[in-house]
Short mmCIF file of C-alpha atoms in Angstrom, two decimals:
data_model
loop_
_atom_site.label_atom_id
_atom_site.label_comp_id
_atom_site.label_asym_id
_atom_site.label_seq_id
_atom_site.Cartn_x
_atom_site.Cartn_y
_atom_site.Cartn_z
CA MET A 1 0.00 0.00 0.00
CA LYS A 2 2.84 2.35 0.94
CA ALA A 3 4.62 1.61 -2.36
CA ARG A 4 1.45 2.49 -4.32
CA PHE A 5 1.07 5.69 -2.28
CA ASN A 6 4.65 6.75 -3.05
CA THR A 7 4.25 5.89 -6.73
CA PHE A 8 1.07 7.95 -6.92
CA TYR A 9 2.77 11.04 -5.49
CA ARG A 10 5.80 10.63 -7.69
CA LEU A 11 3.52 10.60 -10.74
CA LEU A 12 1.58 13.57 -9.40
CA PHE A 13 4.83 15.48 -8.90
CA ILE A 14 5.96 14.72 -12.46
CA ILE A 15 2.61 15.83 -13.93
CA CYS A 16 2.61 19.05 -11.91
CA ALA A 17 6.20 19.80 -12.83
CA SER A 18 5.43 19.22 -16.50
CA TRP A 19 2.32 21.41 -16.30
CA SER A 20 4.32 24.16 -14.61
CA ALA A 21 7.06 23.96 -17.25
CA CYS A 22 4.49 24.34 -20.03
CA PHE A 23 3.32 27.64 -18.58
CA ALA A 24 6.71 28.89 -17.35
CA GLN A 25 7.27 32.53 -18.17
CA PRO A 26 10.37 33.36 -20.22
CA LYS A 27 13.00 35.18 -18.23
CA PRO A 28 15.41 37.99 -19.13
CA VAL A 29 18.47 36.77 -21.01
CA HIS A 30 22.05 37.02 -19.86
CA VAL A 31 24.08 40.01 -21.04
CA ASP A 32 27.78 40.69 -20.66
CA ALA A 33 28.72 42.71 -17.59
CA HIS A 34 30.43 46.10 -17.97
CA ASN A 35 30.99 48.37 -15.00
CA PHE A 36 30.07 51.51 -16.97
CA ILE A 37 26.58 50.28 -17.93
CA ASN A 38 23.66 51.16 -15.68
CA TYR A 39 21.82 47.83 -15.67
CA LYS A 40 19.32 49.11 -13.09
CA ALA A 41 17.94 51.39 -15.81
CA ASP A 42 17.19 48.39 -18.05
CA THR A 43 13.47 48.64 -17.61
CA LEU A 44 10.49 50.31 -19.22
CA TYR A 45 9.33 53.49 -17.57
CA ILE A 46 5.56 53.05 -17.74
CA ALA A 47 3.45 56.19 -17.79
CA GLN A 48 0.82 56.15 -15.07
CA SER A 49 -1.38 58.66 -16.91
CA ASN A 50 -3.19 55.87 -18.76
CA PRO A 51 -1.91 52.34 -18.05
CA SER A 52 -4.78 50.82 -20.05
CA PHE A 53 -2.72 50.78 -23.27
CA LEU A 54 -0.05 48.56 -21.73
CA GLN A 55 -2.72 46.37 -20.16
CA SER A 56 -4.48 46.04 -23.52
CA PHE A 57 -1.21 44.90 -25.12
CA ILE A 58 -0.46 42.43 -22.31
CA THR A 59 -3.98 41.00 -22.48
CA LYS A 60 -3.72 40.39 -26.22
CA PHE A 61 -0.19 39.01 -25.89
CA ASP A 62 -1.27 36.58 -23.17
CA SER A 63 -4.21 35.47 -25.30
CA VAL A 64 -1.95 34.71 -28.28
CA VAL A 65 0.47 32.80 -26.03
CA THR A 66 -2.23 30.85 -24.20
CA HIS A 67 -4.58 30.01 -27.05
CA LYS A 68 -2.07 29.92 -29.92
CA SER A 69 -4.48 32.05 -31.89
CA GLY A 70 -4.15 35.51 -33.39
CA ASN A 71 -1.10 37.67 -33.97
CA ILE A 72 0.94 40.29 -32.19
CA ASN A 73 2.56 42.89 -34.45
CA ILE A 74 5.44 44.97 -33.14
CA ILE A 75 6.93 47.77 -35.27
CA HIS A 76 10.42 49.12 -34.56
CA ILE A 77 11.05 52.34 -36.47
CA GLY A 78 14.18 54.47 -36.63
CA GLY A 79 17.19 55.65 -38.61
CA SER A 80 20.50 53.93 -39.24
CA HIS A 81 20.34 52.10 -35.88
CA VAL A 82 17.37 50.21 -37.35
CA GLN A 83 18.32 50.00 -41.04
CA ALA A 84 21.49 48.12 -40.14
CA GLY A 85 19.17 45.49 -38.71
CA THR A 86 21.27 44.12 -35.84
CA PHE A 87 19.49 46.00 -33.05
CA PRO A 88 15.88 45.11 -33.99
CA HIS A 89 16.84 41.60 -35.06
CA ALA A 90 18.38 40.91 -31.65
CA VAL A 91 15.01 41.75 -30.06
CA ARG A 92 13.19 39.67 -32.69
CA GLN A 93 15.41 36.65 -32.11
CA GLU A 94 15.08 36.75 -28.33
CA LEU A 95 11.29 37.04 -28.52
CA LEU A 96 11.04 34.07 -30.86
CA LYS A 97 13.50 32.03 -28.82
CA ALA A 98 11.35 32.74 -25.77
CA TYR A 99 8.19 31.75 -27.70
CA PRO A 100 9.44 29.31 -30.37
CA ASP A 101 5.96 28.02 -31.19
CA LEU A 102 4.81 31.56 -32.01
CA THR A 103 6.95 32.26 -35.07
CA ALA A 104 4.67 34.13 -37.42
CA GLY A 105 5.83 35.86 -40.62
CA ARG A 106 9.09 37.78 -40.98
CA GLY A 107 7.10 40.94 -41.64
CA LEU A 108 8.11 43.99 -43.66
CA VAL A 109 11.42 43.80 -45.53
CA PHE A 110 13.03 46.03 -48.10
CA PRO A 111 15.67 45.29 -50.80
CA TYR A 112 18.09 47.98 -49.59
CA ALA A 113 21.17 46.49 -51.25
CA ALA A 114 19.57 46.63 -54.70
CA ALA A 115 20.71 50.27 -54.74
CA PRO A 116 24.42 51.16 -54.77
CA LYS A 117 26.06 51.90 -51.40
CA CYS A 118 22.90 51.07 -49.42
CA ASN A 119 23.44 48.70 -46.49
CA ASN A 120 21.12 45.77 -45.95
CA PRO A 121 19.94 44.24 -42.63
CA THR A 122 22.01 41.28 -41.57
CA ASP A 123 19.31 38.59 -41.40
CA TYR A 124 18.60 38.51 -45.14
CA ARG A 125 20.52 39.14 -48.32
CA THR A 126 19.36 41.16 -51.32
CA ARG A 127 20.57 40.35 -54.82
CA SER A 128 19.54 42.23 -57.93
CA VAL A 129 19.83 42.16 -61.70
CA GLY A 130 19.64 45.50 -63.48
CA LYS A 131 20.24 49.07 -62.42
CA PHE A 132 18.20 50.50 -59.54
CA GLY A 133 17.87 54.05 -58.27
CA LEU A 134 17.23 54.93 -54.64
CA VAL A 135 14.81 57.33 -52.95
CA ARG A 136 15.02 57.88 -49.17
CA ASN A 137 12.69 59.95 -47.05
CA VAL A 138 15.66 62.12 -46.01
CA PHE A 139 15.83 63.57 -49.54
CA LYS A 140 14.30 67.03 -49.78
CA GLU A 141 12.36 65.99 -52.87
CA HIS A 142 10.91 62.52 -53.37
CA VAL A 143 11.08 61.70 -57.05
CA LYS A 144 8.93 58.68 -56.24
CA PRO A 145 6.10 58.67 -53.64
CA LEU A 146 7.18 56.79 -50.52
CA GLY A 147 5.21 54.54 -48.19
CA VAL A 148 5.48 53.04 -44.72
CA ALA A 149 9.06 51.80 -45.26
CA GLY A 150 10.23 55.36 -45.96
CA ILE A 151 12.42 54.24 -48.84
CA ALA A 152 12.10 53.03 -52.45
CA VAL A 153 14.16 51.49 -55.24
CA TYR A 154 13.19 51.89 -58.88
CA THR A 155 14.42 50.73 -62.26
CA LEU A 156 14.06 51.84 -65.85
CA ASP A 157 15.58 48.62 -67.20
CA SER A 158 13.16 46.58 -69.29
CA ILE A 159 14.35 43.36 -67.59
CA SER A 160 15.42 43.28 -63.94
CA GLU A 161 15.18 41.12 -60.82
CA ILE A 162 15.09 41.47 -57.06
CA ARG A 163 15.99 38.42 -54.98
CA ILE A 164 15.59 38.07 -51.20
CA VAL A 165 17.51 35.27 -49.45
CA GLN A 166 16.90 34.83 -45.73
CA ARG A 167 20.02 33.90 -43.81
CA ASP A 168 19.01 33.78 -40.14
CA SER A 169 20.65 30.67 -38.67
CA LEU A 170 18.50 30.67 -35.50
CA THR A 171 14.98 31.55 -36.66
CA LYS A 172 13.57 29.84 -39.73
CA PHE A 173 10.78 31.96 -41.16
CA LYS A 174 8.44 30.31 -43.62
CA THR A 175 6.48 32.50 -45.97
CA THR A 176 3.19 31.49 -47.57
CA LYS A 177 1.93 34.94 -48.53
CA ILE A 178 3.88 37.83 -50.07
CA THR A 179 2.64 41.36 -50.69
CA LEU A 180 4.79 43.40 -53.04
CA ILE A 181 4.16 47.11 -52.48
CA GLY A 182 5.08 48.85 -55.71
CA TYR A 183 3.86 50.44 -58.90
CA ALA A 184 4.63 51.06 -62.54
CA GLU A 185 4.94 54.71 -63.53
CA LYS A 186 2.78 54.45 -66.65
CA ASP A 187 1.78 50.89 -67.52
CA SER A 188 -1.02 49.88 -65.14
CA ALA A 189 -1.11 46.42 -66.76
CA PHE A 190 2.40 45.61 -65.55
CA ILE A 191 2.54 42.45 -63.38
CA PRO A 192 5.66 41.32 -61.45
CA ILE A 193 6.31 37.58 -61.59
CA LEU A 194 7.21 35.76 -58.38
CA LYS A 195 9.74 32.93 -58.67
CA ILE A 196 10.35 30.32 -55.98
CA ASP A 197 12.92 27.75 -57.05
CA THR A 198 11.60 26.54 -60.42
CA ALA A 199 7.97 27.57 -59.81
CA THR A 200 6.47 30.86 -60.97
CA PHE A 201 3.44 32.66 -59.58
CA LEU A 202 1.21 35.50 -60.71
CA PRO A 203 -0.52 37.61 -58.06
CA THR A 204 -3.82 36.25 -56.77
CA LYS A 205 -4.96 39.80 -56.17
CA ILE A 206 -3.91 43.23 -57.45
CA ILE A 207 -5.05 46.41 -55.70
CA PRO A 208 -3.82 49.24 -57.97
CA GLU A 209 -5.04 52.10 -55.78
CA LYS A 210 -3.03 50.69 -52.86
CA ARG A 211 -0.04 49.68 -55.03
CA GLN A 212 -0.28 46.08 -53.84
CA PHE A 213 0.47 42.82 -55.64
CA ILE A 214 -0.61 39.93 -53.39
CA TYR A 215 0.69 36.37 -53.87
CA GLU A 216 -1.14 33.69 -51.87
CA ASN A 217 -1.12 29.89 -51.87
CA ILE A 218 2.54 29.86 -52.84
CA CYS A 219 5.21 27.29 -52.02
CA THR A 220 6.37 27.59 -48.44
CA THR A 221 9.67 29.39 -48.76
CA ASP A 222 12.31 31.52 -47.11
CA SER A 223 13.80 32.89 -50.36
CA PHE A 224 12.27 34.21 -53.57
CA THR A 225 12.78 36.38 -56.66
CA PHE A 226 10.65 39.05 -58.31
CA SER A 227 11.10 39.23 -62.07
CA LEU A 228 10.33 42.68 -63.51
CA VAL A 229 9.78 42.76 -67.26
CA HIS A 230 8.22 45.92 -68.63
CA LYS A 231 8.39 48.56 -71.32
CA GLY A 232 11.70 50.34 -71.68
CA ASN A 233 10.20 53.81 -71.39
CA ASP A 234 8.45 52.98 -68.12
CA SER A 235 9.80 52.49 -64.61
CA PHE A 236 8.85 50.20 -61.75
CA THR A 237 9.17 51.22 -58.10
CA ILE A 238 9.27 48.96 -55.04
CA THR A 239 8.47 50.54 -51.65
CA GLY A 240 8.25 47.40 -49.52
CA ILE A 241 7.72 43.63 -49.35
CA LEU A 242 5.53 42.07 -46.66
CA LEU A 243 6.21 38.43 -45.73
CA GLU A 244 3.47 36.52 -43.90
CA ASN A 245 2.32 33.01 -43.09
CA GLU A 246 -0.75 31.37 -41.56
CA ASN A 247 0.85 30.74 -38.17
CA PRO A 248 -0.43 32.53 -35.07
CA GLY A 249 2.29 34.34 -33.21
CA ILE A 250 4.63 37.33 -33.11
CA THR A 251 5.76 39.45 -36.04
CA TYR A 252 8.48 42.03 -35.38
CA HIS A 253 8.62 44.55 -38.23
CA SER A 254 11.65 46.84 -38.52
CA ILE A 255 11.53 50.09 -40.50
CA GLY A 256 14.83 51.94 -40.78
CA VAL A 257 16.23 54.61 -43.08
CA ASN A 258 19.75 55.97 -42.68
CA GLY A 259 19.65 59.59 -41.54
CA ALA A 260 15.89 59.66 -40.99
CA SER A 261 14.27 62.15 -38.64
CA VAL A 262 10.68 62.17 -37.39
CA ASN A 263 9.72 64.68 -40.05
CA ALA A 264 11.26 62.50 -42.78
CA PHE A 265 8.58 59.87 -42.20
CA LEU A 266 5.83 62.50 -42.02
CA ARG A 267 6.80 63.57 -45.55
CA CYS A 268 6.14 60.10 -47.00
CA ALA A 269 3.02 60.46 -49.17
CA HIS A 270 1.61 56.97 -48.48
CA PHE A 271 3.00 56.33 -44.98
CA GLU A 272 -0.25 56.66 -43.05
CA GLU A 273 -2.22 54.87 -45.75
CA GLU A 274 0.02 51.77 -45.53
CA ILE A 275 0.13 51.43 -41.72
CA PRO A 276 -2.90 49.08 -41.72
CA LEU A 277 -0.81 46.51 -43.61
CA LEU A 278 1.24 46.05 -40.43
CA SER A 279 -1.66 45.94 -37.91
CA PRO A 280 0.36 47.59 -35.11
CA ASP A 281 -0.10 46.45 -31.50
CA MET A 282 3.14 48.00 -30.23
CA VAL A 283 5.30 50.65 -31.91
CA ILE A 284 8.87 51.14 -30.73
CA PHE A 285 10.12 54.58 -31.78
CA GLY A 286 13.89 55.03 -32.10
CA LEU A 287 13.81 58.37 -33.91
CA GLY A 288 15.61 61.40 -32.53
CA ILE A 289 19.35 60.95 -33.04
CA ASN A 290 19.23 62.64 -36.45
CA ASP A 291 16.81 65.34 -35.30
CA ALA A 292 19.21 66.27 -32.48
CA SER A 293 22.16 66.48 -34.86
CA GLU A 294 20.57 69.34 -36.79
CA SER A 295 21.62 72.89 -35.86
CA SER A 296 17.97 73.98 -36.24
CA PHE A 297 16.70 71.43 -33.70
CA ASP A 298 13.66 72.83 -31.89
CA PRO A 299 12.37 70.66 -29.00
CA ALA A 300 8.81 72.00 -29.34
CA VAL A 301 8.65 71.22 -33.07
CA PHE A 302 10.28 67.83 -32.48
CA LYS A 303 7.59 66.92 -29.94
CA GLU A 304 4.78 68.18 -32.17
CA ASN A 305 6.07 66.11 -35.11
CA TYR A 306 6.29 63.02 -32.89
CA LEU A 307 2.70 63.43 -31.73
CA THR A 308 1.59 63.72 -35.36
CA LEU A 309 3.36 60.45 -36.16
CA VAL A 310 1.88 58.78 -33.09
CA ASN A 311 -1.61 59.85 -34.10
CA GLN A 312 -1.20 58.24 -37.51
CA PHE A 313 -0.73 54.89 -35.79
CA LYS A 314 -3.54 55.55 -33.31
CA LYS A 315 -5.97 56.04 -36.20
CA VAL A 316 -5.27 52.45 -37.20
CA ASN A 317 -5.27 51.03 -33.66
CA PRO A 318 -6.53 53.34 -30.88
CA ASN A 319 -5.17 50.86 -28.30
CA CYS A 320 -1.66 50.72 -29.75
CA PHE A 321 1.07 50.81 -27.10
CA PHE A 322 4.06 53.09 -27.76
CA VAL A 323 7.64 52.71 -26.52
CA PHE A 324 9.99 55.66 -26.96
CA ILE A 325 13.73 54.94 -27.07
CA THR A 326 15.82 57.88 -25.89
CA ASN A 327 18.84 58.89 -27.94
CA ASN A 328 22.09 57.16 -27.16
CA ASP A 329 24.89 59.36 -25.90
CA SER A 330 26.70 60.66 -28.99
CA TYR A 331 29.28 63.16 -30.15
CA LYS A 332 29.52 65.66 -33.00
CA LYS A 333 32.72 66.36 -34.84
CA VAL A 334 33.64 70.04 -34.60
CA GLY A 335 36.81 70.76 -36.54
CA ASN A 336 39.31 68.11 -35.49
CA LYS A 337 37.62 67.40 -32.16
CA TYR A 338 34.56 65.54 -30.95
CA GLU A 339 32.09 67.29 -28.68
CA VAL A 340 29.31 65.58 -26.74
CA ASN A 341 25.83 66.30 -28.11
CA ARG A 342 23.91 67.72 -25.15
CA LYS A 343 20.69 67.81 -27.17
CA ALA A 344 20.31 64.18 -26.12
CA LEU A 345 19.10 65.61 -22.79
CA ASP A 346 16.36 67.58 -24.57
CA VAL A 347 15.29 64.51 -26.53
CA ARG A 348 15.25 62.42 -23.35
CA LYS A 349 13.00 64.93 -21.58
CA ILE A 350 10.59 64.96 -24.53
CA MET A 351 10.47 61.15 -24.68
CA TYR A 352 9.21 61.05 -21.09
CA GLU A 353 6.64 63.75 -21.91
CA LEU A 354 5.50 61.77 -24.95
CA ALA A 355 5.14 58.60 -22.87
CA ASN A 356 3.07 60.43 -20.26
CA GLU A 357 0.83 62.07 -22.86
CA THR A 358 0.23 58.90 -24.87
CA GLY A 359 0.05 56.35 -22.06
CA GLY A 360 3.24 54.81 -23.41
CA ALA A 361 6.66 53.89 -22.05
CA VAL A 362 10.31 54.94 -22.26
CA PHE A 363 13.31 52.70 -22.83
CA ASP A 364 16.02 54.98 -21.46
CA GLN A 365 18.95 54.00 -23.64
CA PHE A 366 20.78 57.18 -22.61
CA GLU A 367 20.59 56.32 -18.91
CA ILE A 368 21.51 52.67 -19.53
CA MET A 369 24.66 53.75 -21.38
CA GLY A 370 25.71 55.86 -18.40
CA GLY A 371 24.57 59.33 -19.45
CA LEU A 372 26.67 62.11 -20.94
CA TYR A 373 30.19 61.12 -22.04
CA SER A 374 29.39 57.39 -21.71
CA MET A 375 29.85 56.88 -25.46
CA GLU A 376 33.62 57.05 -25.00
CA LYS A 377 33.50 54.13 -22.57
CA TRP A 378 31.39 52.13 -25.00
CA ARG A 379 33.81 52.95 -27.80
CA LEU A 380 36.87 51.90 -25.81
CA ALA A 381 35.10 48.64 -24.95
CA LYS A 382 34.49 48.09 -28.69
CA LEU A 383 30.74 48.39 -28.22
CA ALA A 384 30.54 51.61 -30.27
CA GLN A 385 32.18 52.82 -33.46
CA ASN A 386 34.78 55.54 -33.79
CA ASP A 387 32.20 58.00 -35.17
CA ARG A 388 30.83 58.08 -31.59
CA VAL A 389 27.26 57.84 -32.88
CA HIS A 390 26.75 54.22 -33.92
CA PHE A 391 27.30 50.99 -32.02
CA THR A 392 29.32 48.03 -33.23
CA LYS A 393 27.57 44.74 -34.03
CA THR A 394 28.33 43.57 -30.49
CA GLY A 395 26.98 46.82 -29.05
CA TYR A 396 23.77 46.64 -31.06
CA GLU A 397 23.23 43.01 -30.02
CA LEU A 398 23.75 43.98 -26.39
CA MET A 399 21.28 46.87 -26.64
CA GLY A 400 18.77 44.59 -28.36
CA LYS A 401 18.97 42.06 -25.53
CA LEU A 402 18.54 44.85 -22.98
CA LEU A 403 15.41 46.07 -24.78
CA PHE A 404 14.08 42.50 -24.90
CA ASN A 405 14.71 42.14 -21.16
CA ALA A 406 12.85 45.39 -20.45
CA ILE A 407 9.86 44.23 -22.50
CA ILE A 408 9.76 40.68 -21.13
CA ARG A 409 9.71 41.95 -17.54
CA GLU A 410 6.44 43.75 -18.28
CA LEU A 411 4.95 40.60 -19.82
CA GLN A 412 5.68 38.40 -16.80
#
């Protein structure tokens, strides 16, 4: 009898332990220790003015995790810190490692490297055939209307190709639906051909007024090619490529344009119109470093522009939760010397005001780094580049893990 009793409790313990493991909350990941980093600041400052936006996000996130149904869409938007890809991809990887059964689509991508001297994110490779021009939202005049990605490539060649090859060794994204956002200048009958290995696909739906070519029921893939064959006197412009699948889970979109300010995105003709494609639940804003580098920087105008951008997302999802990343400590080159950019303090102050006014949060990158003059310590530790503005790959990966940790603590 005693043996049966012991066996019963051993089985009960195993079942309970297994049940507990199934619902175990992911924990913050390990990061390298440096005595100049303020790890206590690695948290989200949550505005108490209206905590309902965070609670709405957490409720939906928990529902997706628990029921394996629905999708969470996170958008990380910024300048060169985001275009390089390492920072946002570090957050993306940690989220999907924490929730491996919730790997939804890769999200919005852009063929940056199709244009000369334009750097591509690290987790996918762009190859191209033909000559492509580039339009960025930082240009004073946009020769081609821009959309939510804030950037475009275009070609006048009668035959050209764009190929995307995903190269993430940790996260294997599978795509079953592709939306090409683009348009022909003159020929409305132009149709891009999608190639996956030896198979070819025509779009299942074309929405000319929204500049969308939608390809559904395609081979499950992680790499593909768009073949562009059109009249020689016409041009074709690509402003984004959205990669999706049928899986419930988390999609982490990254939108980055080198040199972009807040106003640069406001000047994109189709930006607001294309936000619904991304169905935002959380938007992480990393804009401000380029605004603060301008001699004409006006904190009041900067804040007003930010609120305008925020409202464009709120029109699509009134419950969207916003996270504002403060500027990193940085320097400006004046003559032969580098001087610390004190405008980072103005930007930091405004980020807290924005969080309070929108019911959002602040990821205080500036405080985490160690405040003014901390960039030099990061540079000497090979976590930042010699320009004293950008991080190294190691530094971006570290900052991405710190942002993940700050987010995951709020989801526990």
